[in-house]
Coordinates of C-alpha atoms (C1' of nucleotides) in Angstrom, one line a residue:
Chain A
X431 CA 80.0 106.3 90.4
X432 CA 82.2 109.2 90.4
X433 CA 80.5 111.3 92.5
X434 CA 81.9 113.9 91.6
X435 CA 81.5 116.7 93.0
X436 CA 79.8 119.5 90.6
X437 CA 82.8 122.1 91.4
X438 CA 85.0 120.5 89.1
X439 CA 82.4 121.1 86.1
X440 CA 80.2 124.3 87.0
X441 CA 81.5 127.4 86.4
X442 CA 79.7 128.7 89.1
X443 CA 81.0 126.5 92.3
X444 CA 84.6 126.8 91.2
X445 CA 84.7 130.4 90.3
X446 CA 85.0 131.5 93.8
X447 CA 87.7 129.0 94.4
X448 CA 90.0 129.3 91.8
X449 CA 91.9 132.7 90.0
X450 CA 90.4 132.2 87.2
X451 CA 87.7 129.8 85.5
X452 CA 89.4 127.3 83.2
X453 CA 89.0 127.0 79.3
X454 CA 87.2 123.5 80.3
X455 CA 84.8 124.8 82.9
X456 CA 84.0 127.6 80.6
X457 CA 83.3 125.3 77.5
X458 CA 81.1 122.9 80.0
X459 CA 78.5 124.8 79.5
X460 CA 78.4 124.3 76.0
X461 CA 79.2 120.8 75.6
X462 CA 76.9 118.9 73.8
X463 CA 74.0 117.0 75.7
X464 CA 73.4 113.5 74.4
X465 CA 70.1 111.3 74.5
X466 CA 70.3 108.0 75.4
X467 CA 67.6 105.7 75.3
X468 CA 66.8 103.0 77.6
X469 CA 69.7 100.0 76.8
X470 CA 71.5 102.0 74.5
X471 CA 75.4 102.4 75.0
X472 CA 77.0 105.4 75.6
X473 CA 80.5 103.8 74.8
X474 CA 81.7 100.3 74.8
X475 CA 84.9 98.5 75.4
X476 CA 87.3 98.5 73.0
X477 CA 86.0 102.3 71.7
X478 CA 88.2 105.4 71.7
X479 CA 88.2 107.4 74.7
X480 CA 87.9 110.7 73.1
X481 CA 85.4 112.0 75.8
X482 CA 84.5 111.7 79.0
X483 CA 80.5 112.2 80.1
X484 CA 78.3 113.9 82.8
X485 CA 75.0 112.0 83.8
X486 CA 72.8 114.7 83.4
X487 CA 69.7 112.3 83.8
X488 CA 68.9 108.9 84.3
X489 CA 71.3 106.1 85.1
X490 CA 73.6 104.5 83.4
X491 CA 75.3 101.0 83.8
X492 CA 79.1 100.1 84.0
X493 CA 80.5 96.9 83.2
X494 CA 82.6 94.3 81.7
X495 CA 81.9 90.8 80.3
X496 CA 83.6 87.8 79.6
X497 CA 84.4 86.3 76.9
X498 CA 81.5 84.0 77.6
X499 CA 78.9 86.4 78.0
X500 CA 78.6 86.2 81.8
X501 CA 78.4 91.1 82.8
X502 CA 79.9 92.4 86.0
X503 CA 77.9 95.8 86.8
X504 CA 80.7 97.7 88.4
X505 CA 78.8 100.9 89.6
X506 CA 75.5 102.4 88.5
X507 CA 76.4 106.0 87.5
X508 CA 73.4 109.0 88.5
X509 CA 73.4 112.2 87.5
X510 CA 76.2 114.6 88.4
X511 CA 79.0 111.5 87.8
X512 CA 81.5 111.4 85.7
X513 CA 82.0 108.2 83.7
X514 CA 85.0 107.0 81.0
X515 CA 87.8 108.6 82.7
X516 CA 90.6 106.5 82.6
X517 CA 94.5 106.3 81.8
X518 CA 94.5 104.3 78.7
X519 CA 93.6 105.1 75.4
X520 CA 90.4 103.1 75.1
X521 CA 87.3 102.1 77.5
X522 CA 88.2 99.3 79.1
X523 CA 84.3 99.3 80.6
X524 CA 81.2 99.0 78.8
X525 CA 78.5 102.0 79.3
X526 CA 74.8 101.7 78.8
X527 CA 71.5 103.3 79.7
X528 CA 69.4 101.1 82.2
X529 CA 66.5 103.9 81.2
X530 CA 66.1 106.7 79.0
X531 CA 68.8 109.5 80.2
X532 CA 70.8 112.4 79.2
X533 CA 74.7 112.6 79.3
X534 CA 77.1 115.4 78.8
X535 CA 79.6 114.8 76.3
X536 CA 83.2 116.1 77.2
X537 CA 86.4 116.3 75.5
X538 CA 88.8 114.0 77.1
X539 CA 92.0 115.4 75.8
X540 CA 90.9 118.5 77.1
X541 CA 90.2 117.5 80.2
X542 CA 93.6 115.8 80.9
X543 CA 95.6 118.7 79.3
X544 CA 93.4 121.4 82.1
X545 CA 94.5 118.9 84.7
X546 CA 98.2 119.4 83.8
X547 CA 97.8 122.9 84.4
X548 CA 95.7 122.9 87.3
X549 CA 96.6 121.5 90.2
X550 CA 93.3 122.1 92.1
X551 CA 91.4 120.1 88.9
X552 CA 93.8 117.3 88.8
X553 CA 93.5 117.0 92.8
X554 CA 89.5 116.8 92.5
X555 CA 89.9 114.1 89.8
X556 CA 92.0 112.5 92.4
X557 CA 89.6 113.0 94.9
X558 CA 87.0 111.5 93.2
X559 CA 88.5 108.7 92.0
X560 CA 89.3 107.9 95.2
X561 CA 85.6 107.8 96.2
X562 CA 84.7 105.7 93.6
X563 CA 87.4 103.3 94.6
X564 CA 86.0 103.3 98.0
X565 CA 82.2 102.5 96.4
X566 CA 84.2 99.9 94.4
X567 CA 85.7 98.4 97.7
X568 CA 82.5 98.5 99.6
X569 CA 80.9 96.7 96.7
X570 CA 84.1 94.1 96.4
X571 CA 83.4 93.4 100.2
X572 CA 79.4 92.4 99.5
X573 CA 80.2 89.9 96.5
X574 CA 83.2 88.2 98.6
X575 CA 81.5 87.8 101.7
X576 CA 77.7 89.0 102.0
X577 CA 74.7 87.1 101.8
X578 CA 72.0 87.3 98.6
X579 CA 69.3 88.9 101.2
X580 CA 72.5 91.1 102.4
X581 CA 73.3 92.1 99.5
X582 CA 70.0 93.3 98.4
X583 CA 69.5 95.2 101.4
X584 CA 72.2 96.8 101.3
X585 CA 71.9 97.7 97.8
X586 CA 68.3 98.9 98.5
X587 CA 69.9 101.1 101.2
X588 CA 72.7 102.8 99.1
X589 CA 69.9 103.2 96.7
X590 CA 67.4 105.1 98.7
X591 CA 70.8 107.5 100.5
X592 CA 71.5 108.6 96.5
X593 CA 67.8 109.1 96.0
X594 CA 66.6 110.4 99.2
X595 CA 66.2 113.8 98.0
X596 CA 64.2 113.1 95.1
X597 CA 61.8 110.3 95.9
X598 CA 61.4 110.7 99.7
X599 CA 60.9 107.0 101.6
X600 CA 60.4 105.4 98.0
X601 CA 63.0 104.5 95.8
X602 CA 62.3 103.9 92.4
X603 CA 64.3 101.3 90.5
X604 CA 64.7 102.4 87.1
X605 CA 67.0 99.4 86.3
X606 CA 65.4 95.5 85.8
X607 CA 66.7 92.7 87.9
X608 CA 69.1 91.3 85.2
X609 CA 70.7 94.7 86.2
X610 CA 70.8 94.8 89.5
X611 CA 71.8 91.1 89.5
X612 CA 74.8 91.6 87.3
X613 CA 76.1 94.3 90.2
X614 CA 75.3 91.8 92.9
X615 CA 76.6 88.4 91.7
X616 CA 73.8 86.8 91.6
X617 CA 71.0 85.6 89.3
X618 CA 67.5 87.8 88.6
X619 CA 66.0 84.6 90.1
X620 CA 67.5 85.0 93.0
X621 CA 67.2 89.0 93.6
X622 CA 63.8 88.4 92.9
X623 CA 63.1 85.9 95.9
X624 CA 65.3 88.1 98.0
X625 CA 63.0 91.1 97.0
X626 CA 59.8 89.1 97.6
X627 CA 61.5 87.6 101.2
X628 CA 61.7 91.2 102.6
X629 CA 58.2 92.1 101.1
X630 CA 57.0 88.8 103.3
X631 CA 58.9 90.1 106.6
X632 CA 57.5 93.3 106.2
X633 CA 60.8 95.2 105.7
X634 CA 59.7 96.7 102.4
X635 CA 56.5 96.8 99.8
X636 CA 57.0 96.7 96.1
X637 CA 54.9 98.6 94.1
X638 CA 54.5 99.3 90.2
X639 CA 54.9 96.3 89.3
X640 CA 58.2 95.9 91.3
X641 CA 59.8 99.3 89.8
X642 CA 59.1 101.2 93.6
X643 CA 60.5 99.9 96.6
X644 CA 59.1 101.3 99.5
X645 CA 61.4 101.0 103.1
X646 CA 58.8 100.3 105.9
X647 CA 61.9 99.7 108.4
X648 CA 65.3 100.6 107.3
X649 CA 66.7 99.7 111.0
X650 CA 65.9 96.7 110.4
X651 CA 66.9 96.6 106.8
X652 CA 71.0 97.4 107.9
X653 CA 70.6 95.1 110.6
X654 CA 69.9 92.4 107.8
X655 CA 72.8 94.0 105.3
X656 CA 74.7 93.6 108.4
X657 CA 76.1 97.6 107.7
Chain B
X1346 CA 86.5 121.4 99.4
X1347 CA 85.1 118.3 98.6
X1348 CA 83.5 116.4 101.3
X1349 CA 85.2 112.7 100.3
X1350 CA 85.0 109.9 101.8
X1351 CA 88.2 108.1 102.1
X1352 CA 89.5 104.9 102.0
X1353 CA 92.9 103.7 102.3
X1354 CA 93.9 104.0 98.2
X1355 CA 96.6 101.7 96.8
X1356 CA 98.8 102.8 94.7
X1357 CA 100.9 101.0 92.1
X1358 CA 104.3 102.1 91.5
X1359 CA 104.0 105.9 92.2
X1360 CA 107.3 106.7 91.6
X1361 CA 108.3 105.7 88.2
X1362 CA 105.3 107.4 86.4
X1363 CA 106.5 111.1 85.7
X1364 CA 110.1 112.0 85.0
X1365 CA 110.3 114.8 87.8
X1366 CA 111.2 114.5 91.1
X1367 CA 109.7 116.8 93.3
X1368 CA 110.3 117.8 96.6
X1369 CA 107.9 114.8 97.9
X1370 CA 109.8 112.2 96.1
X1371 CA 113.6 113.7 97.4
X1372 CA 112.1 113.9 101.2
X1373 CA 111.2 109.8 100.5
X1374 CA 115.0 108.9 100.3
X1375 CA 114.6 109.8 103.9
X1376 CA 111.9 108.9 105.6
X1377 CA 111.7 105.8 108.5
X1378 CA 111.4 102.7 107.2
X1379 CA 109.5 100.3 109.8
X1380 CA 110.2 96.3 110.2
X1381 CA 106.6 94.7 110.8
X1382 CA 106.7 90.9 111.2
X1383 CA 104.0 88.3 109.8
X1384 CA 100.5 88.7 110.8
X1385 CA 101.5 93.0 112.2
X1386 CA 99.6 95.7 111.3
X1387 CA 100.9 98.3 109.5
X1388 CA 97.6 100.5 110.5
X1389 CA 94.0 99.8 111.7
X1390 CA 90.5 100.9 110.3
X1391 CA 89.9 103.3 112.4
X1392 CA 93.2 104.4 113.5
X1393 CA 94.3 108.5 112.7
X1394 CA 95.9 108.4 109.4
X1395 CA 98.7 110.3 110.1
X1396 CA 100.9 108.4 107.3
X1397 CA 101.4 106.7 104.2
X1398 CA 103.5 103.7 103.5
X1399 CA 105.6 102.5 100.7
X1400 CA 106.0 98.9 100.9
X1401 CA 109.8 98.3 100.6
X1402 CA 109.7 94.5 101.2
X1403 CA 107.4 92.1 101.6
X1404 CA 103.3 91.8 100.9
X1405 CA 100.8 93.2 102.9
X1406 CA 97.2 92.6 103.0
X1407 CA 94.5 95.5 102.7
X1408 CA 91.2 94.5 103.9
X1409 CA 87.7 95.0 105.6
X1410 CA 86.1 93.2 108.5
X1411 CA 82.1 93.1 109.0
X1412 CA 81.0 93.0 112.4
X1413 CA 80.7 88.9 112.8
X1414 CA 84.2 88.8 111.6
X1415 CA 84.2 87.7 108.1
X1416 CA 86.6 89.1 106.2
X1417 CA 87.5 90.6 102.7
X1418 CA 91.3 91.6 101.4
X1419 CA 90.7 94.2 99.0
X1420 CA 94.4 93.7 98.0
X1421 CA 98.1 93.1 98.1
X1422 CA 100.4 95.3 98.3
X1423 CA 103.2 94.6 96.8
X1424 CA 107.2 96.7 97.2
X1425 CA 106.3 100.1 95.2
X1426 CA 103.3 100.5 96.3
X1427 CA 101.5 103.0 98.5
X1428 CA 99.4 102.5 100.6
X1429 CA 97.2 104.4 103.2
X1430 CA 96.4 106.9 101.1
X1431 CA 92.7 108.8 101.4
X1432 CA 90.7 111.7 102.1
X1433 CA 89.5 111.2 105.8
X1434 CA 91.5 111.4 109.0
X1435 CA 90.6 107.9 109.8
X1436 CA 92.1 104.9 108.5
X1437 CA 88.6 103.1 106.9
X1438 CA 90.5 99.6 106.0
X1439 CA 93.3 97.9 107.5
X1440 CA 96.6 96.7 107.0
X1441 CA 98.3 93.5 108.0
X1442 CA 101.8 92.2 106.9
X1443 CA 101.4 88.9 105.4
X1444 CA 105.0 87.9 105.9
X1445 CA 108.0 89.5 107.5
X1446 CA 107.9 93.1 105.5
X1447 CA 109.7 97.1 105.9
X1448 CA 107.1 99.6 104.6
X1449 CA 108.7 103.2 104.4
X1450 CA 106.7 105.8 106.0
X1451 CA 106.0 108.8 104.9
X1452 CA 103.5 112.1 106.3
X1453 CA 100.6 112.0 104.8
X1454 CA 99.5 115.8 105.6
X1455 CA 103.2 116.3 103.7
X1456 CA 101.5 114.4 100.8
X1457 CA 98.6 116.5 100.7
X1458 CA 100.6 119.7 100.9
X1459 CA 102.6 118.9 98.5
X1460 CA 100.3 117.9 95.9
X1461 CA 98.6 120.7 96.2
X1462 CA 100.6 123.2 94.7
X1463 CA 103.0 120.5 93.0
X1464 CA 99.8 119.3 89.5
X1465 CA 102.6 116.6 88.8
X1466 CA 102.3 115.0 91.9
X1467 CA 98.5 115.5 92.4
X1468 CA 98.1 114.1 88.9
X1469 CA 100.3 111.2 89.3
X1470 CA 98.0 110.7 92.3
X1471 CA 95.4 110.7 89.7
X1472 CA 96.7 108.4 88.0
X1473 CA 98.2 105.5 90.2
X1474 CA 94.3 105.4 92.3
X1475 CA 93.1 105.0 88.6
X1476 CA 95.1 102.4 88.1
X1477 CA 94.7 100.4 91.8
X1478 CA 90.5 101.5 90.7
X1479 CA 91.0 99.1 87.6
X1480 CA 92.8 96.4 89.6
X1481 CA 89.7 96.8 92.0
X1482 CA 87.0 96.3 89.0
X1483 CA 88.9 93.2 88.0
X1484 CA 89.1 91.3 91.4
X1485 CA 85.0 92.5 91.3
X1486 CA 84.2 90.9 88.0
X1487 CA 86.1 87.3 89.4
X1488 CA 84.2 87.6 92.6
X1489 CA 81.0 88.3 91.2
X1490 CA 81.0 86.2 87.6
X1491 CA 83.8 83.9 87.8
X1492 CA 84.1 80.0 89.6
X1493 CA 86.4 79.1 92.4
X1494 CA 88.8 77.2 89.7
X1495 CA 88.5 80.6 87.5
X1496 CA 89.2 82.6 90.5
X1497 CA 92.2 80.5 92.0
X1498 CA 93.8 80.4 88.2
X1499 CA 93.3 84.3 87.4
X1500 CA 95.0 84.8 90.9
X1501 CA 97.8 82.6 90.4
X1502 CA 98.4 84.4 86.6
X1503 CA 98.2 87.7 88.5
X1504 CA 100.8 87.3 90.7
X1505 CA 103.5 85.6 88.5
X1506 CA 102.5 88.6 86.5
X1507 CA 103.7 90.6 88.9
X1508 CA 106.6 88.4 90.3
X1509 CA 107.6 87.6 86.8
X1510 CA 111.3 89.3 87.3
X1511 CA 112.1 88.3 90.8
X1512 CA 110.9 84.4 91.0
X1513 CA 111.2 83.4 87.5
X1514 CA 108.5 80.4 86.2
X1515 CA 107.5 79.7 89.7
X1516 CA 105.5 81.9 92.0
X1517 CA 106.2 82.2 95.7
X1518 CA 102.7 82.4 97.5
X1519 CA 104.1 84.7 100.7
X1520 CA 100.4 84.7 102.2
X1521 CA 98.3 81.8 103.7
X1522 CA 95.5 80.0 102.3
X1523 CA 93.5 81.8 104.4
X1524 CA 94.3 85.0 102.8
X1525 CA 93.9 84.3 99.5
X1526 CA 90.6 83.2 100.6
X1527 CA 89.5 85.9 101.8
X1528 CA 90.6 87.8 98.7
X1529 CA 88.6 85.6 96.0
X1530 CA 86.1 85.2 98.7
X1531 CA 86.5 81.8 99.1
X1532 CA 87.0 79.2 101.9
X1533 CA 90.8 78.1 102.4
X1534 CA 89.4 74.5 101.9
X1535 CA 87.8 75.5 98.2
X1536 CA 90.7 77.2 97.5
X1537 CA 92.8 74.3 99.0
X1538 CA 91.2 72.0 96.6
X1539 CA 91.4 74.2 93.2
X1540 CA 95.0 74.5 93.6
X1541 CA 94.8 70.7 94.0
X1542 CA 92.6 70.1 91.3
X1543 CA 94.9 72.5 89.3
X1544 CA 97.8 70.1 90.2
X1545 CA 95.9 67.0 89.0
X1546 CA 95.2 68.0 85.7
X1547 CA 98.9 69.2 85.4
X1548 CA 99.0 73.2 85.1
X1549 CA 100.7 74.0 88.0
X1550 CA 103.3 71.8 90.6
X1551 CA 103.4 72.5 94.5
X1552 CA 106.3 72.5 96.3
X1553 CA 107.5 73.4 99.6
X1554 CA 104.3 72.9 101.7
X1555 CA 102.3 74.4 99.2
X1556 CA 104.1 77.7 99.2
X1557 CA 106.0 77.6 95.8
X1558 CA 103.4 77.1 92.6
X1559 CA 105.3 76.6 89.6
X1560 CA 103.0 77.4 86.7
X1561 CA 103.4 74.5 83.6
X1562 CA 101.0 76.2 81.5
X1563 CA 100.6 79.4 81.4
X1564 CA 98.1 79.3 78.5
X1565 CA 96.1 76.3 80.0
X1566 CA 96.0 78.6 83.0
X1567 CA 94.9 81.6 81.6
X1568 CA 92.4 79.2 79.6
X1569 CA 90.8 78.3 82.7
X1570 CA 90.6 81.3 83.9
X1571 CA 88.7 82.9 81.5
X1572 CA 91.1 85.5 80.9
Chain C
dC1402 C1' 42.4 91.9 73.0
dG1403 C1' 47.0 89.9 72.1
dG1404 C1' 51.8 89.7 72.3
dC1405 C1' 56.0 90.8 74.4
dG1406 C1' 59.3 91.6 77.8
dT1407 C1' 59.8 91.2 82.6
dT1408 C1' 59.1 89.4 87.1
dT1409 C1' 57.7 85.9 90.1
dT1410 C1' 57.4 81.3 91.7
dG1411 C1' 58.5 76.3 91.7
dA1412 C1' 61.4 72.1 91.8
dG1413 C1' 65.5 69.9 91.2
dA1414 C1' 70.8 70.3 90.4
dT1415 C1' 75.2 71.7 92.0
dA1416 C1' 79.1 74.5 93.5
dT1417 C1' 80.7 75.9 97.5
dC1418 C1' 80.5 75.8 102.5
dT1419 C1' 80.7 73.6 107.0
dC1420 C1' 82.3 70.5 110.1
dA1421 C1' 85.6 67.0 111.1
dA1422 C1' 89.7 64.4 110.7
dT1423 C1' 94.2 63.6 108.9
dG1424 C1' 98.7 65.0 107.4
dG1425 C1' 103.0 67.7 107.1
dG1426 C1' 106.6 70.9 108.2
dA1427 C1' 109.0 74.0 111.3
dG1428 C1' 110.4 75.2 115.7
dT1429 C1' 111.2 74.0 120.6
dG1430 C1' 112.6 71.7 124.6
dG1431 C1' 114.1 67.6 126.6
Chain D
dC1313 C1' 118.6 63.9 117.9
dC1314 C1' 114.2 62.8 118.9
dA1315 C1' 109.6 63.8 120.5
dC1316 C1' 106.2 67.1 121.0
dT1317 C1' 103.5 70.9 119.7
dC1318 C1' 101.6 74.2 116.9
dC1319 C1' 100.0 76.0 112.9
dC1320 C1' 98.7 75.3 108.5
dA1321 C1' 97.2 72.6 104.4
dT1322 C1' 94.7 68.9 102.7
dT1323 C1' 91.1 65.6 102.3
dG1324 C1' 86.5 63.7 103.2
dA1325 C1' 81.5 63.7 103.8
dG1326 C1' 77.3 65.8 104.4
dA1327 C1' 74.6 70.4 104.5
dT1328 C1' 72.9 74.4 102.1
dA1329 C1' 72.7 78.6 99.5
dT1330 C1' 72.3 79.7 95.1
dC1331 C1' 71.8 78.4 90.4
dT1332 C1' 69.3 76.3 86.5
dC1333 C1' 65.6 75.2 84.0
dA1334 C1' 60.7 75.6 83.4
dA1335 C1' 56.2 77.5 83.9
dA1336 C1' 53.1 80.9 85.3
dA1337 C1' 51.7 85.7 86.3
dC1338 C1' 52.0 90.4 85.5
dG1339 C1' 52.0 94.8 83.2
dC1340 C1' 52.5 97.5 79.2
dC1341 C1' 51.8 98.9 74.5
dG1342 C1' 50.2 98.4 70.1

DNA sequence: CGGCGTTTTGAGATATCTCAATGGGAGTGG
DNA sequence: CCACTCCCATTGAGATATCTCAAAACGCCG
């Protein structure tokens, strides 16, 4: 999601950049942590967008749905993203815990109004915005033209470069299929026998009951995202 | 400073979002404007991204290649919009005129500069990748939830949408079948035979060889669209 | 141990793709 | 002005990846 880089929130990384430390970096440090359990929401379409949140811990899911029912997953946010930042006045995504997790909560108002005032914030927000396009993009290119077993792959290898400092060669899917289907445009039926065809060809094991993904050969898991 | 990835950021209609004009917008009155003909590129992934462009006339196509060739358009570009926008020195997508098209250019360190002392202009930045971000998440959820019929429909809504003052009730399709293929990620033969079917049951006319859709129905449309 | 939520596996249905042929319009050269 | 060609769009028929529906297996927690 927003990866964000953690300048634009901790006092500590910005203070050497900037004259002074803003009123909203200050008051990041107090902002309120909130719980989330596993499916809650942290905010959902339609809702006022009076703040903005940190992951702090876990992950949480960002989508829309249809009027029918049918979710889009847009991005998984980890910690250190930023999620509800937007231009309108009300979430036009849906936000919710795919485990239990921790968010920041954040004053949108005052975040915009620091932005006005500081160039170097509003460029960051910029910045990162532009990354997440590029995540979106890179994730637009999978559903219009990759494969189910590409897209899988390549999902397990985005996965395991976010996680690679924390669970070493294992990556740890704290999100069910249904989730990880919803991102990929397909069915849990079908990320399931995608899952279980690179288990057969050797290219991964699944462990815990399918939660732990471990990559045996991630050569030959781009060659088959074709990335 | 942040170490972003970039990506070539469209932006919607940069200009008409703040009241000021700054020393960016005055220098634009003045910049080259470049003819590129059907099918031209107005850059290349890969190439130094030495500029931006402001599409003046015409439509151009923004997309991604995998290495066997296939294909995704990320989006149109339509006159007002920016594009070639990003973080890295390298272009990461490319850009290809869909019909005879001027695109003024404009230096993109001058940009950068600029927005970094001027918070208007870095936030306006803010906001217009914000807004191409949203137009990104929709084109996502129709790839990855919605049916070829949805997908043709929603397209056709968007553009006369976006056309609505220049063509009137009927929308003039500037790009091939090919492209909008390979925006919906489709096949130019599926989408061939949606806009058929869409003729058949009466929503929308063809004329002129399949390049002017007049929409009948904008309500049926949007109906089947699941909109 | 039992029940529940989830994942896996199976078998058949189907939307979309692929391959192939036809058709149409625009431009070119005779 | 007509034929020719090229490029593109349409249509058709068969192939196939993915979906749908259904059942079984698994793991977890009470």
């Amino acid at each position: 999601m927003l990866a964000v880089d953690s300048s634009i929130i901790t006092t500590r990384s910005l203070a050497p950049i900037g004259p002074a430390v803003s009123k909203f970096e200050r008051s990041m440090g107090q902002a309120a942590v909130r719980r989330v359990v596993s499916k809650e929401h942290v905010f959902s379409e339609g809702d006022q967008r009076r703040q903005v949140f940190r992951i702090e811990e876990g992950v949480v899911s960002i989508y829309k749905t249809l009027s029918d029912g049918r979710r889009q997953i847009v991005d998984f946010a980890y910690p250190g993203d930023l999620i509800g930042l937007g231009t309108l006045p009300e979430h036009v995504l849906s936000a919710q815990a795919t485990c239990d997790s921790k968010v920041r909560c954040l004053s949108a108002a005052m975040l915009e109004r620091e932005a006005e005032s500081d160039p170097e914030l509003a460029l960051k927000l910029y910045k990162s915005v532009s990354q997440e396009l590029a995540a979106t993009r890179d994730l637009l290119v999978s559903l219009g033209q990759r494969s189910a077993i590409e897209r899988v792959a390549l999902f397990l290898l985005n996965l395991s470069r976010k996680a690679a400092a924390q669970d070493g060669p294992a990556v740890h899917l704290t999100m069910l299929r249904s989730d990880i289907a919803d991102l990929l445009g397909l069915t849990i039926e079908t990320v399931s026998r995608s899952l279980t065809k690179l288990r057969t060809m050797g290219v991964i094991d699944l462990a815990q009951g399918g939660t732990v993904v471990k990559l045996n050969d991630v050569a030959r898991l781009s060659r088959l995202a074709n990335a």
